[in-house]
Coordinates of C-alpha atoms and ligand atoms in Angstrom, one line a residue:
M580 CA 85.9 -120.8 -142.9
S581 CA 83.0 -118.5 -141.9
H582 CA 80.2 -117.6 -144.6
Q583 CA 77.1 -115.4 -144.6
V584 CA 74.7 -114.9 -147.2
I585 CA 72.2 -111.6 -147.2
V586 CA 69.6 -110.5 -149.4
L587 CA 69.8 -106.9 -150.5
S588 CA 67.2 -104.6 -152.4
E589 CA 67.7 -103.1 -155.6
K590 CA 68.6 -99.6 -153.9
E591 CA 71.0 -101.1 -151.4
M592 CA 73.1 -103.2 -153.9
P593 CA 74.7 -100.0 -155.2
E594 CA 76.0 -99.1 -152.1
V595 CA 77.7 -102.4 -151.5
V596 CA 79.2 -102.1 -154.9
R597 CA 80.5 -98.7 -154.2
Y598 CA 81.8 -99.6 -150.7
Y599 CA 84.0 -102.4 -151.9
G600 CA 84.8 -100.7 -155.1
T601 CA 88.6 -100.6 -154.6
N602 CA 88.7 -104.0 -153.8
K603 CA 87.0 -105.4 -156.7
V604 CA 87.9 -108.6 -158.5
I605 CA 86.8 -110.0 -161.9
R606 CA 84.6 -113.2 -161.3
N607 CA 83.3 -114.4 -164.7
A608 CA 80.4 -116.8 -163.2
P609 CA 76.9 -116.9 -164.5
G610 CA 74.6 -114.7 -162.1
V611 CA 77.4 -112.7 -160.5
I612 CA 77.2 -108.9 -160.9
F613 CA 80.0 -107.8 -158.5
A614 CA 82.7 -109.7 -156.7
A615 CA 85.4 -108.0 -154.3
K616 CA 88.3 -109.4 -152.0
T617 CA 89.5 -107.6 -148.9
S618 CA 92.1 -108.7 -146.7
D619 CA 90.0 -111.4 -144.9
T620 CA 86.7 -111.5 -146.8
S621 CA 85.4 -112.3 -150.3
I622 CA 82.2 -110.8 -151.3
T623 CA 80.1 -112.0 -154.1
A624 CA 76.9 -110.2 -155.1
Y625 CA 74.4 -112.0 -157.5
R626 CA 71.9 -110.7 -159.7
S627 CA 69.1 -112.0 -157.4
G628 CA 70.0 -109.5 -154.6
K629 CA 72.1 -112.0 -152.5
V630 CA 75.4 -111.4 -151.3
L631 CA 77.8 -113.8 -150.3
F632 CA 80.6 -113.1 -147.5
Q633 CA 83.2 -115.6 -147.1
G634 CA 86.3 -115.8 -145.0
A635 CA 87.4 -114.8 -141.3
G636 CA 85.7 -111.4 -141.7
A637 CA 82.2 -112.7 -143.2
D638 CA 80.0 -112.2 -140.2
R639 CA 81.4 -108.6 -139.4
E640 CA 81.1 -107.4 -143.2
A641 CA 77.6 -109.0 -143.7
A642 CA 76.4 -107.1 -140.4
R643 CA 77.4 -104.0 -141.9
W644 CA 74.5 -104.4 -144.4
S645 CA 72.0 -106.6 -142.4
A646 CA 70.7 -106.4 -139.0
N647 CA 69.6 -110.0 -139.0
V648 CA 72.7 -111.7 -140.2
S649 CA 71.5 -115.2 -141.0
I650 CA 73.7 -117.9 -139.8
S651 CA 74.2 -120.5 -142.6
A652 CA 75.9 -123.9 -142.5
V653 CA 73.4 -125.0 -140.1
A654 CA 73.0 -128.8 -139.6
K655 CA 70.3 -129.9 -142.2
P656 CA 68.1 -132.4 -140.8
K657 CA 67.6 -135.7 -143.0
P658 CA 64.7 -135.4 -145.1
S659 CA 62.1 -137.8 -143.9
G660 CA 62.6 -141.1 -145.4
A661 CA 66.3 -141.0 -146.2
T662 CA 68.4 -143.7 -145.2
G663 CA 72.0 -144.6 -145.3
D664 CA 75.0 -143.2 -143.7
T665 CA 74.9 -140.6 -141.0
L666 CA 76.3 -137.3 -142.5
P667 CA 78.2 -134.6 -140.5
A668 CA 75.9 -131.8 -139.2
N669 CA 77.4 -129.1 -141.7
F670 CA 77.3 -131.5 -144.5
A671 CA 75.4 -129.3 -147.0
S672 CA 78.0 -126.6 -146.5
L673 CA 81.2 -128.9 -147.2
S674 CA 83.2 -129.7 -150.5
V675 CA 81.6 -132.6 -151.8
L676 CA 81.6 -134.9 -155.0
G677 CA 78.2 -136.1 -155.6
S678 CA 76.8 -138.8 -158.1
D679 CA 73.5 -139.8 -159.4
E680 CA 71.9 -141.8 -162.1
T681 CA 69.0 -141.9 -164.5
G682 CA 67.4 -143.8 -167.4
T683 CA 67.1 -147.0 -165.5
G684 CA 63.6 -147.4 -165.1
D685 CA 63.0 -146.3 -168.9
F686 CA 62.6 -149.0 -171.6
F687 CA 63.8 -146.6 -174.2
G688 CA 67.1 -144.8 -174.2
P689 CA 70.3 -145.2 -172.2
I690 CA 71.4 -145.1 -168.6
T691 CA 73.3 -142.2 -167.8
V692 CA 75.5 -141.3 -164.5
A693 CA 76.9 -138.0 -163.4
A694 CA 79.3 -137.0 -160.8
C695 CA 79.8 -133.6 -159.8
F696 CA 82.0 -131.8 -157.4
V697 CA 80.7 -128.5 -155.6
S698 CA 83.4 -127.0 -153.4
S699 CA 82.0 -125.1 -150.3
D700 CA 82.3 -121.7 -152.2
Q701 CA 80.5 -122.8 -155.2
I702 CA 77.4 -123.7 -153.1
E703 CA 75.9 -120.5 -153.3
L704 CA 76.4 -119.9 -156.8
V705 CA 75.2 -123.3 -157.9
K706 CA 71.9 -122.6 -155.8
E707 CA 71.8 -119.3 -157.6
L708 CA 71.7 -120.9 -160.7
G709 CA 68.9 -122.8 -159.8
V710 CA 69.8 -125.9 -158.3
K711 CA 67.0 -127.4 -156.3
D712 CA 66.0 -131.1 -155.4
S713 CA 65.8 -132.3 -158.8
K714 CA 62.7 -134.4 -158.3
Q715 CA 60.8 -130.9 -158.1
L716 CA 62.3 -129.8 -161.3
T717 CA 60.7 -130.3 -164.9
D718 CA 63.0 -131.5 -167.8
A719 CA 62.5 -128.0 -169.5
Y720 CA 64.0 -126.3 -166.4
M721 CA 66.9 -128.8 -166.2
Q722 CA 67.7 -128.2 -169.7
Q723 CA 67.9 -124.6 -169.3
I724 CA 70.2 -124.2 -166.2
A725 CA 72.5 -127.2 -167.2
N726 CA 74.8 -125.2 -169.4
D727 CA 75.6 -122.6 -166.7
L728 CA 76.0 -125.4 -164.2
K729 CA 78.5 -126.9 -166.5
E730 CA 80.7 -123.8 -166.7
V731 CA 80.7 -123.7 -163.0
V732 CA 81.2 -127.1 -161.6
T733 CA 83.6 -130.1 -162.5
Y734 CA 81.6 -132.9 -163.8
S735 CA 81.7 -136.2 -165.6
V736 CA 78.6 -137.7 -167.4
K737 CA 78.6 -141.5 -168.4
T738 CA 76.3 -142.6 -171.0
L739 CA 75.7 -146.3 -171.5
D740 CA 73.9 -146.6 -174.9
N741 CA 71.5 -149.2 -175.5
A742 CA 73.8 -151.7 -177.7
A743 CA 76.4 -151.8 -174.8
Y744 CA 73.9 -152.1 -171.9
N745 CA 72.1 -154.8 -173.7
D746 CA 75.3 -156.6 -174.5
I747 CA 76.5 -156.7 -170.7
Q748 CA 72.9 -157.3 -169.5
S749 CA 72.9 -160.4 -171.5
Q750 CA 76.0 -161.6 -169.9
G751 CA 74.2 -161.6 -166.6
W752 CA 75.1 -158.1 -165.3
S753 CA 72.6 -156.7 -163.0
Q754 CA 71.3 -153.1 -163.2
G755 CA 72.8 -152.6 -159.9
K756 CA 76.4 -153.8 -160.9
I757 CA 76.2 -151.8 -164.1
K758 CA 75.3 -148.6 -162.1
A759 CA 78.0 -149.1 -159.7
I760 CA 80.7 -149.3 -162.4
L761 CA 79.4 -146.2 -164.0
H762 CA 79.1 -144.4 -160.6
N763 CA 82.8 -145.3 -160.1
Q764 CA 83.9 -144.5 -163.2
A765 CA 82.3 -141.0 -163.0
L766 CA 83.8 -140.1 -159.7
Q767 CA 87.0 -141.4 -160.8
E768 CA 87.0 -138.9 -163.7
V769 CA 86.1 -135.9 -161.6
L770 CA 88.7 -136.7 -159.0
E771 CA 91.2 -136.7 -161.8
K772 CA 90.0 -133.5 -163.2
I773 CA 89.9 -131.5 -159.6
D774 CA 93.4 -133.2 -158.6
P775 CA 95.1 -132.1 -156.4
V776 CA 91.9 -130.7 -154.7
V777 CA 90.3 -133.7 -152.8
P778 CA 86.7 -133.3 -151.8
E779 CA 85.7 -133.4 -148.3
H780 CA 83.4 -136.2 -148.7
I781 CA 81.8 -138.3 -151.8
L782 CA 78.3 -138.9 -151.6
I783 CA 76.6 -141.5 -154.0
D784 CA 72.7 -141.3 -154.1
Q785 CA 72.0 -144.8 -152.5
F786 CA 70.8 -147.8 -155.0
A787 CA 72.6 -150.6 -153.3
Q788 CA 74.0 -151.3 -149.7
R789 CA 77.7 -150.4 -149.1
K790 CA 78.7 -154.0 -149.0
T791 CA 76.7 -154.7 -152.3
Y792 CA 78.1 -151.6 -154.0
F793 CA 81.7 -152.5 -153.5
N794 CA 81.2 -156.2 -154.2
Y795 CA 80.0 -155.1 -157.6
L796 CA 83.2 -153.3 -158.1
K797 CA 85.4 -156.0 -157.0
D798 CA 86.9 -156.7 -160.5
E799 CA 87.4 -153.1 -161.2
S800 CA 91.2 -151.8 -161.2
N801 CA 90.5 -148.3 -159.9
I802 CA 87.9 -148.5 -156.9
I803 CA 86.9 -145.1 -155.4
R804 CA 86.4 -146.1 -151.7
D805 CA 88.1 -143.3 -149.7
R806 CA 85.3 -140.9 -148.1
V807 CA 82.6 -142.5 -150.0
L808 CA 79.1 -142.0 -148.1
F809 CA 75.7 -143.2 -149.1
S810 CA 72.3 -142.0 -148.7
T811 CA 68.8 -142.0 -150.3
K812 CA 67.3 -138.8 -151.3
A813 CA 70.9 -137.5 -151.4
E814 CA 69.9 -134.7 -153.9
N815 CA 68.4 -133.0 -150.9
L816 CA 71.5 -133.4 -148.8
H817 CA 74.1 -131.7 -150.8
V818 CA 73.7 -129.6 -153.9
S819 CA 76.6 -131.5 -155.8
V820 CA 74.4 -134.7 -155.9
A821 CA 71.5 -132.3 -157.0
T822 CA 73.7 -131.0 -159.8
A823 CA 74.7 -134.5 -160.7
S824 CA 71.1 -135.6 -160.9
I825 CA 70.3 -132.6 -163.4
L826 CA 73.4 -133.2 -165.5
A827 CA 72.4 -137.1 -165.7
R828 CA 68.9 -136.1 -166.6
V829 CA 69.8 -133.9 -169.3
A830 CA 72.3 -136.4 -170.9
F831 CA 69.4 -138.6 -170.8
L832 CA 66.9 -136.3 -172.5
E833 CA 69.5 -135.3 -175.3
A834 CA 70.1 -139.0 -176.0
M835 CA 66.2 -139.3 -176.0
D836 CA 65.9 -136.5 -178.4
Q837 CA 68.5 -138.1 -180.7
L838 CA 66.9 -141.5 -180.5
S839 CA 63.6 -140.0 -181.3
I840 CA 65.0 -138.6 -184.4
E841 CA 66.3 -141.8 -185.5
A842 CA 62.9 -143.7 -184.6
G843 CA 60.9 -141.0 -186.4
V844 CA 58.5 -140.7 -183.4
T845 CA 58.8 -138.9 -179.9
L846 CA 60.0 -141.8 -177.6
P847 CA 57.9 -141.8 -174.3
K848 CA 59.8 -142.2 -171.0
G849 CA 59.0 -144.8 -168.3
A850 CA 57.8 -148.2 -169.1
G851 CA 54.1 -148.1 -169.2
P852 CA 51.5 -148.9 -171.6
R853 CA 52.2 -145.9 -173.9
V854 CA 55.9 -147.3 -174.3
D855 CA 54.3 -150.6 -175.4
Q856 CA 52.1 -148.8 -178.2
V857 CA 55.1 -146.7 -179.4
A858 CA 57.5 -149.7 -179.5
C859 CA 54.8 -151.9 -181.5
Q860 CA 54.7 -149.0 -184.0
I861 CA 58.6 -149.0 -184.2
I862 CA 58.6 -152.7 -184.8
R863 CA 55.9 -152.5 -187.5
K864 CA 58.0 -149.5 -189.3
K865 CA 61.7 -150.4 -188.6
G866 CA 61.6 -154.1 -187.4
E867 CA 62.5 -155.5 -184.4
P868 CA 66.4 -155.3 -184.5
F869 CA 65.8 -151.4 -184.6
L870 CA 63.8 -151.7 -181.6
H871 CA 66.4 -153.6 -179.9
S872 CA 68.9 -151.0 -180.7
I873 CA 67.3 -148.3 -178.8
T874 CA 65.8 -150.1 -175.8
K875 CA 66.8 -152.2 -172.7
V876 CA 65.5 -155.1 -174.3
H877 CA 65.2 -157.4 -171.2
F878 CA 62.3 -155.3 -170.0
A879 CA 58.9 -156.7 -170.3
N880 CA 58.0 -154.0 -172.8
T881 CA 59.7 -156.0 -175.6
Q882 CA 57.3 -159.1 -175.1
K883 CA 54.2 -156.8 -174.6
A884 CA 55.0 -154.8 -177.9
L885 CA 55.5 -157.8 -179.8
K886 CA 52.0 -159.4 -178.4
L887 CA 50.4 -155.9 -180.0
V888 CA 52.1 -156.6 -183.3
Y889 CA 50.7 -159.9 -183.6
K890 CA 47.3 -158.8 -182.2
K891 CA 46.2 -156.5 -185.0
Ligands
MG1485 MG1 69.5 -141.8 -157.8

């Protein structure tokens, strides 16, 4: 399916709305100010001035309004340093189910994994709602756009709380295995939700080699294997992974806010010296078992915090 995106000025937009007025359709999506459907083209106009044309007549209709119709769906070169599977040239414009996780390097709080399906016709809308490479986004910004995204995409978020994490970790599960199982579950849930629609590809932000990943899953009853691709920096390769990354992060932040209330102190992220100090305060105020209940106990921070407790 062909598609074109043009950007119009405030003056030009009403002309487009008037022109396609008799073909108007209702599309209640955030950021959309007007939508129409002709015999061979869907037209979606956004508040920002972007207009998306999709379908067999996309080039022709877009050319009515713009002298320099841009060709979208060009091959996106892999960002430097990305490793993993070789993706199709037009990967960024395909319907993809992506997944990513967060919280794995944070002493406090859960691990969260999100999977998210973005179909080719939702890509512009998702970008319009503010999805960029999440590594460039602030926590506040991600929290601000997450609700709109949740209305548009089909997603699943898995949160593994500290009690469950510590339990399986102490049984010898590696973080890799824990992540693989959560990714697999999240992907499975989204596939069930979008059924009978099937993504063209599944892209996992790579944290293990393919062989290792599937080895982690060997005891699972339902292993999502079909169409699965792996790449590092996958949030730059498809908006579905960038969106998954945002939803995982926002779930992590929400859990951190809740745990901060329970702990009576704002819990720092990461695993640095500030984390040791706050952990030490928490042991003094609420005891060691409470600290364990909100942390990944096997991190070196546990011992460092205990040292601080007995030092003073
Ligand atoms: Mg990742």
